[in-house]
Amino acid sequence: MTVSSLLWVDWKLAGRQMRRESAVRLVALYLLSFGFLVLLCSGGTNRFLSGYWTVTALLRPGVSDEEGEGLAEKVAALPPVKGAVYRNPEQAWEEFSGRYPGLEPLRSGQGSPFPGYVEITLRPDRLSEERMEEVLGALRPLPQVETLLSGGEAMPRLFRWKAIANGILRAGFVFLAFLLFLGFVYQERGRSVLLGADFLFLRDRGVTGRRIASGRAAGAALTTLFLAIAASVVAAASLLWLSGRFHAVRTVVGPPGELLDPVWIVPIVLYLLSAGALAGVASLLGGRTASPSEGK
């Protein structure tokens, strides 16, 4: 027998058990894939913070709407910037009076007591103290800008807590993946014990334990790769549905359109290949644990 003919030996010898185990793996991979996609698209806490933590450039009196809009366009072209919106003095007053009604007497004459401003949001994947300082550095020399509001002393503390929170989320994902890997090893070990007599039969007829182990590992990797693809498709569809239906999900993960961005293709492919590779390693470890002589 060749290695290729041993790819599906477990399916041939224990088809019913393989179907049960594959169903369990599909559910586990769905949960892992869902968590992976959430972390990938959200950047942990990055997307949530980028929607609420903004840089506001207060403009000097006398800056025209054309200058304000032109400034917003130039700022929006900076690499770390996701969006920049200009609000003229009248719009600034309307926003303030809408939030705090009953303050109309504060307005004297026909003018607005507030200056125009440009509100700037950073891209979730560029949300860092260095990138924010890059934007601030580009705005400070501009004659139209009077004051920059970026959080002041709270900004370094925010980014420090952001890094801690993101580290905890990523560690949680790694721990979940490790538990899944242990589950794979346990499944492979139990099946190796069950099929021990069949593998002994093959070894007695000239099929070495190394060839059996490599064939089974390749088969486990391919099977899990197919399961991971199916689980990821269902997880992506679930996330798209949730993002389109619930504002909280859009805030944390992103709008549905951004989830289809081609930029995610490479990390998703690497994730799928990693799932298959881990299953192959689990097959080797599980078979060796069950039968130490299998590799001879």
PDB file of C-alpha atoms in Angstrom, residues 98-282:
ATOM      1  CA  GLY A  98     -29.209  69.291  20.286  1.00  0.00           C
ATOM      2  CA  ARG A  99     -27.325  67.526  23.075  1.00  0.00           C
ATOM      3  CA  TYR A 100     -27.964  70.235  25.648  1.00  0.00           C
ATOM      4  CA  PRO A 101     -31.336  71.878  24.904  1.00  0.00           C
ATOM      5  CA  GLY A 102     -32.339  75.125  26.578  1.00  0.00           C
ATOM      6  CA  LEU A 103     -29.005  76.883  26.040  1.00  0.00           C
ATOM      7  CA  GLU A 104     -30.145  79.121  23.166  1.00  0.00           C
ATOM      8  CA  PRO A 105     -29.574  82.314  25.251  1.00  0.00           C
ATOM      9  CA  LEU A 106     -25.849  81.602  25.096  1.00  0.00           C
ATOM     10  CA  ARG A 107     -25.895  82.507  21.451  1.00  0.00           C
ATOM     11  CA  SER A 108     -25.467  86.212  20.843  1.00  0.00           C
ATOM     12  CA  GLY A 109     -26.343  87.856  17.537  1.00  0.00           C
ATOM     13  CA  GLN A 110     -26.348  85.785  14.380  1.00  0.00           C
ATOM     14  CA  GLY A 111     -22.989  84.108  14.809  1.00  0.00           C
ATOM     15  CA  SER A 112     -22.194  80.755  16.385  1.00  0.00           C
ATOM     16  CA  PRO A 113     -20.256  80.735  19.655  1.00  0.00           C
ATOM     17  CA  PHE A 114     -18.425  77.622  18.454  1.00  0.00           C
ATOM     18  CA  PRO A 115     -15.654  77.377  15.875  1.00  0.00           C
ATOM     19  CA  GLY A 116     -15.707  74.991  12.976  1.00  0.00           C
ATOM     20  CA  TYR A 117     -13.829  71.759  13.437  1.00  0.00           C
ATOM     21  CA  VAL A 118     -12.604  68.607  11.710  1.00  0.00           C
ATOM     22  CA  GLU A 119     -13.344  65.299  13.433  1.00  0.00           C
ATOM     23  CA  ILE A 120     -10.825  62.592  12.570  1.00  0.00           C
ATOM     24  CA  THR A 121     -11.089  58.842  13.136  1.00  0.00           C
ATOM     25  CA  LEU A 122      -8.169  56.440  12.779  1.00  0.00           C
ATOM     26  CA  ARG A 123      -8.178  53.115  11.004  1.00  0.00           C
ATOM     27  CA  PRO A 124      -8.636  50.210  13.451  1.00  0.00           C
ATOM     28  CA  ASP A 125      -5.432  48.526  12.272  1.00  0.00           C
ATOM     29  CA  ARG A 126      -3.496  51.802  12.726  1.00  0.00           C
ATOM     30  CA  LEU A 127      -4.879  52.712  16.139  1.00  0.00           C
ATOM     31  CA  SER A 128      -1.723  53.342  18.144  1.00  0.00           C
ATOM     32  CA  GLU A 129      -0.080  56.182  19.996  1.00  0.00           C
ATOM     33  CA  GLU A 130       2.579  56.488  17.299  1.00  0.00           C
ATOM     34  CA  ARG A 131       0.035  56.715  14.479  1.00  0.00           C
ATOM     35  CA  MET A 132      -2.070  59.244  16.372  1.00  0.00           C
ATOM     36  CA  GLU A 133       1.034  61.343  16.975  1.00  0.00           C
ATOM     37  CA  GLU A 134       1.720  61.149  13.232  1.00  0.00           C
ATOM     38  CA  VAL A 135      -1.680  62.714  12.543  1.00  0.00           C
ATOM     39  CA  LEU A 136      -1.230  65.342  15.248  1.00  0.00           C
ATOM     40  CA  GLY A 137       2.203  66.208  13.886  1.00  0.00           C
ATOM     41  CA  ALA A 138       0.721  66.797  10.452  1.00  0.00           C
ATOM     42  CA  LEU A 139      -1.986  69.095  11.877  1.00  0.00           C
ATOM     43  CA  ARG A 140       0.018  71.235  14.320  1.00  0.00           C
ATOM     44  CA  PRO A 141       1.839  73.425  11.754  1.00  0.00           C
ATOM     45  CA  LEU A 142      -1.319  74.229   9.780  1.00  0.00           C
ATOM     46  CA  PRO A 143      -2.377  77.890  10.117  1.00  0.00           C
ATOM     47  CA  GLN A 144      -6.089  76.978  10.008  1.00  0.00           C
ATOM     48  CA  VAL A 145      -5.822  74.841  13.168  1.00  0.00           C
ATOM     49  CA  GLU A 146      -6.117  76.572  16.525  1.00  0.00           C
ATOM     50  CA  THR A 147      -6.415  73.648  18.980  1.00  0.00           C
ATOM     51  CA  LEU A 148      -6.074  69.870  18.801  1.00  0.00           C
ATOM     52  CA  LEU A 149      -8.107  67.642  21.113  1.00  0.00           C
ATOM     53  CA  SER A 150      -6.867  64.072  21.355  1.00  0.00           C
ATOM     54  CA  GLY A 151      -7.368  62.965  24.941  1.00  0.00           C
ATOM     55  CA  GLY A 152      -4.309  64.580  26.432  1.00  0.00           C
ATOM     56  CA  GLU A 153      -2.874  62.709  29.401  1.00  0.00           C
ATOM     57  CA  ALA A 154      -5.495  59.956  29.134  1.00  0.00           C
ATOM     58  CA  MET A 155      -4.241  58.870  25.696  1.00  0.00           C
ATOM     59  CA  PRO A 156      -1.138  56.883  26.805  1.00  0.00           C
ATOM     60  CA  ARG A 157      -3.168  55.163  29.510  1.00  0.00           C
ATOM     61  CA  LEU A 158      -5.871  54.259  26.989  1.00  0.00           C
ATOM     62  CA  PHE A 159      -3.409  52.663  24.609  1.00  0.00           C
ATOM     63  CA  ARG A 160      -1.747  50.783  27.451  1.00  0.00           C
ATOM     64  CA  TRP A 161      -5.078  49.277  28.515  1.00  0.00           C
ATOM     65  CA  LYS A 162      -5.909  48.580  24.876  1.00  0.00           C
ATOM     66  CA  ALA A 163      -2.739  46.532  24.511  1.00  0.00           C
ATOM     67  CA  ILE A 164      -3.535  44.579  27.687  1.00  0.00           C
ATOM     68  CA  ALA A 165      -7.120  43.885  26.578  1.00  0.00           C
ATOM     69  CA  ASN A 166      -6.014  42.782  23.120  1.00  0.00           C
ATOM     70  CA  GLY A 167      -3.369  40.524  24.654  1.00  0.00           C
ATOM     71  CA  ILE A 168      -5.984  38.864  26.870  1.00  0.00           C
ATOM     72  CA  LEU A 169      -8.318  38.305  23.906  1.00  0.00           C
ATOM     73  CA  ARG A 170      -5.557  36.789  21.791  1.00  0.00           C
ATOM     74  CA  ALA A 171      -4.398  34.598  24.665  1.00  0.00           C
ATOM     75  CA  GLY A 172      -7.979  33.381  25.079  1.00  0.00           C
ATOM     76  CA  PHE A 173      -8.122  32.440  21.397  1.00  0.00           C
ATOM     77  CA  VAL A 174      -4.787  30.591  21.618  1.00  0.00           C
ATOM     78  CA  PHE A 175      -6.015  28.726  24.697  1.00  0.00           C
ATOM     79  CA  LEU A 176      -9.207  27.716  22.871  1.00  0.00           C
ATOM     80  CA  ALA A 177      -7.120  26.485  19.935  1.00  0.00           C
ATOM     81  CA  PHE A 178      -4.923  24.510  22.335  1.00  0.00           C
ATOM     82  CA  LEU A 179      -7.993  22.843  23.866  1.00  0.00           C
ATOM     83  CA  LEU A 180      -9.188  21.963  20.376  1.00  0.00           C
ATOM     84  CA  PHE A 181      -5.769  20.475  19.588  1.00  0.00           C
ATOM     85  CA  LEU A 182      -5.920  18.357  22.749  1.00  0.00           C
ATOM     86  CA  GLY A 183      -9.364  17.174  21.668  1.00  0.00           C
ATOM     87  CA  PHE A 184      -7.924  16.140  18.310  1.00  0.00           C
ATOM     88  CA  VAL A 185      -5.137  14.203  20.042  1.00  0.00           C
ATOM     89  CA  TYR A 186      -7.661  12.452  22.291  1.00  0.00           C
ATOM     90  CA  GLN A 187      -9.811  11.468  19.293  1.00  0.00           C
ATOM     91  CA  GLU A 188      -6.818  10.167  17.363  1.00  0.00           C
ATOM     92  CA  ARG A 189      -5.561   8.202  20.347  1.00  0.00           C
ATOM     93  CA  GLY A 190      -8.916   6.527  20.925  1.00  0.00           C
ATOM     94  CA  ARG A 191      -9.263   5.619  17.258  1.00  0.00           C
ATOM     95  CA  SER A 192      -5.708   4.259  17.117  1.00  0.00           C
ATOM     96  CA  VAL A 193      -6.490   1.957  20.023  1.00  0.00           C
ATOM     97  CA  LEU A 194      -9.723   0.844  18.352  1.00  0.00           C
ATOM     98  CA  LEU A 195      -7.965   0.102  15.054  1.00  0.00           C
ATOM     99  CA  GLY A 196      -4.802  -1.318  16.593  1.00  0.00           C
ATOM    100  CA  ALA A 197      -5.482  -4.854  15.378  1.00  0.00           C
ATOM    101  CA  ASP A 198      -6.089  -3.610  11.824  1.00  0.00           C
ATOM    102  CA  PHE A 199      -2.846  -1.661  11.806  1.00  0.00           C
ATOM    103  CA  LEU A 200      -0.996  -4.701  13.138  1.00  0.00           C
ATOM    104  CA  PHE A 201      -2.481  -6.709  10.266  1.00  0.00           C
ATOM    105  CA  LEU A 202      -1.105  -4.175   7.771  1.00  0.00           C
ATOM    106  CA  ARG A 203       2.339  -4.166   9.395  1.00  0.00           C
ATOM    107  CA  ASP A 204       2.486  -7.953   9.250  1.00  0.00           C
ATOM    108  CA  ARG A 205       2.003  -7.643   5.480  1.00  0.00           C
ATOM    109  CA  GLY A 206       4.864  -5.243   4.924  1.00  0.00           C
ATOM    110  CA  VAL A 207       3.254  -1.838   5.499  1.00  0.00           C
ATOM    111  CA  THR A 208       5.542  -0.054   7.929  1.00  0.00           C
ATOM    112  CA  GLY A 209       4.195   1.832  10.902  1.00  0.00           C
ATOM    113  CA  ARG A 210       5.816   5.007   9.562  1.00  0.00           C
ATOM    114  CA  ARG A 211       3.860   4.776   6.315  1.00  0.00           C
ATOM    115  CA  ILE A 212       0.622   4.113   8.211  1.00  0.00           C
ATOM    116  CA  ALA A 213       1.219   7.055  10.526  1.00  0.00           C
ATOM    117  CA  SER A 214       2.134   9.472   7.697  1.00  0.00           C
ATOM    118  CA  GLY A 215      -0.859   8.401   5.623  1.00  0.00           C
ATOM    119  CA  ARG A 216      -3.243   8.788   8.532  1.00  0.00           C
ATOM    120  CA  ALA A 217      -1.751  12.180   9.438  1.00  0.00           C
ATOM    121  CA  ALA A 218      -2.177  13.428   5.864  1.00  0.00           C
ATOM    122  CA  GLY A 219      -5.753  12.154   5.817  1.00  0.00           C
ATOM    123  CA  ALA A 220      -6.506  13.851   9.150  1.00  0.00           C
ATOM    124  CA  ALA A 221      -5.019  17.114   7.865  1.00  0.00           C
ATOM    125  CA  LEU A 222      -7.070  17.048   4.658  1.00  0.00           C
ATOM    126  CA  THR A 223     -10.285  16.089   6.460  1.00  0.00           C
ATOM    127  CA  THR A 224      -9.846  18.846   9.020  1.00  0.00           C
ATOM    128  CA  LEU A 225      -8.956  21.353   6.303  1.00  0.00           C
ATOM    129  CA  PHE A 226     -12.270  20.634   4.560  1.00  0.00           C
ATOM    130  CA  LEU A 227     -14.115  20.872   7.882  1.00  0.00           C
ATOM    131  CA  ALA A 228     -12.355  24.140   8.725  1.00  0.00           C
ATOM    132  CA  ILE A 229     -13.345  25.621   5.358  1.00  0.00           C
ATOM    133  CA  ALA A 230     -16.984  24.645   5.895  1.00  0.00           C
ATOM    134  CA  ALA A 231     -16.936  25.919   9.485  1.00  0.00           C
ATOM    135  CA  SER A 232     -15.341  29.217   8.422  1.00  0.00           C
ATOM    136  CA  VAL A 233     -17.934  29.777   5.693  1.00  0.00           C
ATOM    137  CA  VAL A 234     -20.765  29.231   8.183  1.00  0.00           C
ATOM    138  CA  ALA A 235     -19.012  31.419  10.785  1.00  0.00           C
ATOM    139  CA  ALA A 236     -18.514  34.217   8.235  1.00  0.00           C
ATOM    140  CA  ALA A 237     -22.170  34.009   7.188  1.00  0.00           C
ATOM    141  CA  SER A 238     -23.225  34.143  10.850  1.00  0.00           C
ATOM    142  CA  LEU A 239     -21.029  37.158  11.483  1.00  0.00           C
ATOM    143  CA  LEU A 240     -22.314  38.959   8.387  1.00  0.00           C
ATOM    144  CA  TRP A 241     -25.893  38.319   9.473  1.00  0.00           C
ATOM    145  CA  LEU A 242     -25.242  39.531  13.022  1.00  0.00           C
ATOM    146  CA  SER A 243     -23.332  42.575  11.804  1.00  0.00           C
ATOM    147  CA  GLY A 244     -26.140  43.562   9.476  1.00  0.00           C
ATOM    148  CA  ARG A 245     -28.792  43.088  12.136  1.00  0.00           C
ATOM    149  CA  PHE A 246     -27.252  44.429  15.351  1.00  0.00           C
ATOM    150  CA  HIS A 247     -25.587  47.814  15.746  1.00  0.00           C
ATOM    151  CA  ALA A 248     -23.445  46.595  18.652  1.00  0.00           C
ATOM    152  CA  VAL A 249     -21.845  43.949  16.423  1.00  0.00           C
ATOM    153  CA  ARG A 250     -21.183  46.541  13.696  1.00  0.00           C
ATOM    154  CA  THR A 251     -19.533  48.776  16.271  1.00  0.00           C
ATOM    155  CA  VAL A 252     -17.225  46.060  17.587  1.00  0.00           C
ATOM    156  CA  VAL A 253     -16.617  43.950  14.466  1.00  0.00           C
ATOM    157  CA  GLY A 254     -17.463  46.252  11.572  1.00  0.00           C
ATOM    158  CA  PRO A 255     -20.148  46.747   8.934  1.00  0.00           C
ATOM    159  CA  PRO A 256     -20.966  43.761   6.689  1.00  0.00           C
ATOM    160  CA  GLY A 257     -19.165  45.198   3.660  1.00  0.00           C
ATOM    161  CA  GLU A 258     -15.832  45.429   5.447  1.00  0.00           C
ATOM    162  CA  LEU A 259     -15.988  41.755   6.399  1.00  0.00           C
ATOM    163  CA  LEU A 260     -15.644  40.917   2.685  1.00  0.00           C
ATOM    164  CA  ASP A 261     -12.476  42.990   2.264  1.00  0.00           C
ATOM    165  CA  PRO A 262      -9.816  41.044   0.266  1.00  0.00           C
ATOM    166  CA  VAL A 263      -7.226  42.102   2.864  1.00  0.00           C
ATOM    167  CA  TRP A 264      -8.484  39.267   5.088  1.00  0.00           C
ATOM    168  CA  ILE A 265      -7.794  36.520   2.503  1.00  0.00           C
ATOM    169  CA  VAL A 266      -4.167  35.821   3.475  1.00  0.00           C
ATOM    170  CA  PRO A 267      -4.734  35.484   7.264  1.00  0.00           C
ATOM    171  CA  ILE A 268      -7.827  33.334   6.673  1.00  0.00           C
ATOM    172  CA  VAL A 269      -5.904  30.995   4.349  1.00  0.00           C
ATOM    173  CA  LEU A 270      -3.100  30.734   6.919  1.00  0.00           C
ATOM    174  CA  TYR A 271      -5.663  29.967   9.618  1.00  0.00           C
ATOM    175  CA  LEU A 272      -7.206  27.174   7.533  1.00  0.00           C
ATOM    176  CA  LEU A 273      -3.824  25.656   6.730  1.00  0.00           C
ATOM    177  CA  SER A 274      -2.863  25.853  10.408  1.00  0.00           C
ATOM    178  CA  ALA A 275      -6.028  23.965  11.394  1.00  0.00           C
ATOM    179  CA  GLY A 276      -5.158  21.185   8.964  1.00  0.00           C
ATOM    180  CA  ALA A 277      -1.526  21.087  10.111  1.00  0.00           C
ATOM    181  CA  LEU A 278      -2.540  20.860  13.781  1.00  0.00           C
ATOM    182  CA  ALA A 279      -4.846  17.950  12.959  1.00  0.00           C
ATOM    183  CA  GLY A 280      -1.986  16.174  11.203  1.00  0.00           C
ATOM    184  CA  VAL A 281       0.313  16.675  14.203  1.00  0.00           C
ATOM    185  CA  ALA A 282      -2.477  15.501  16.519  1.00  0.00           C
TER     186      ALA A 282
END
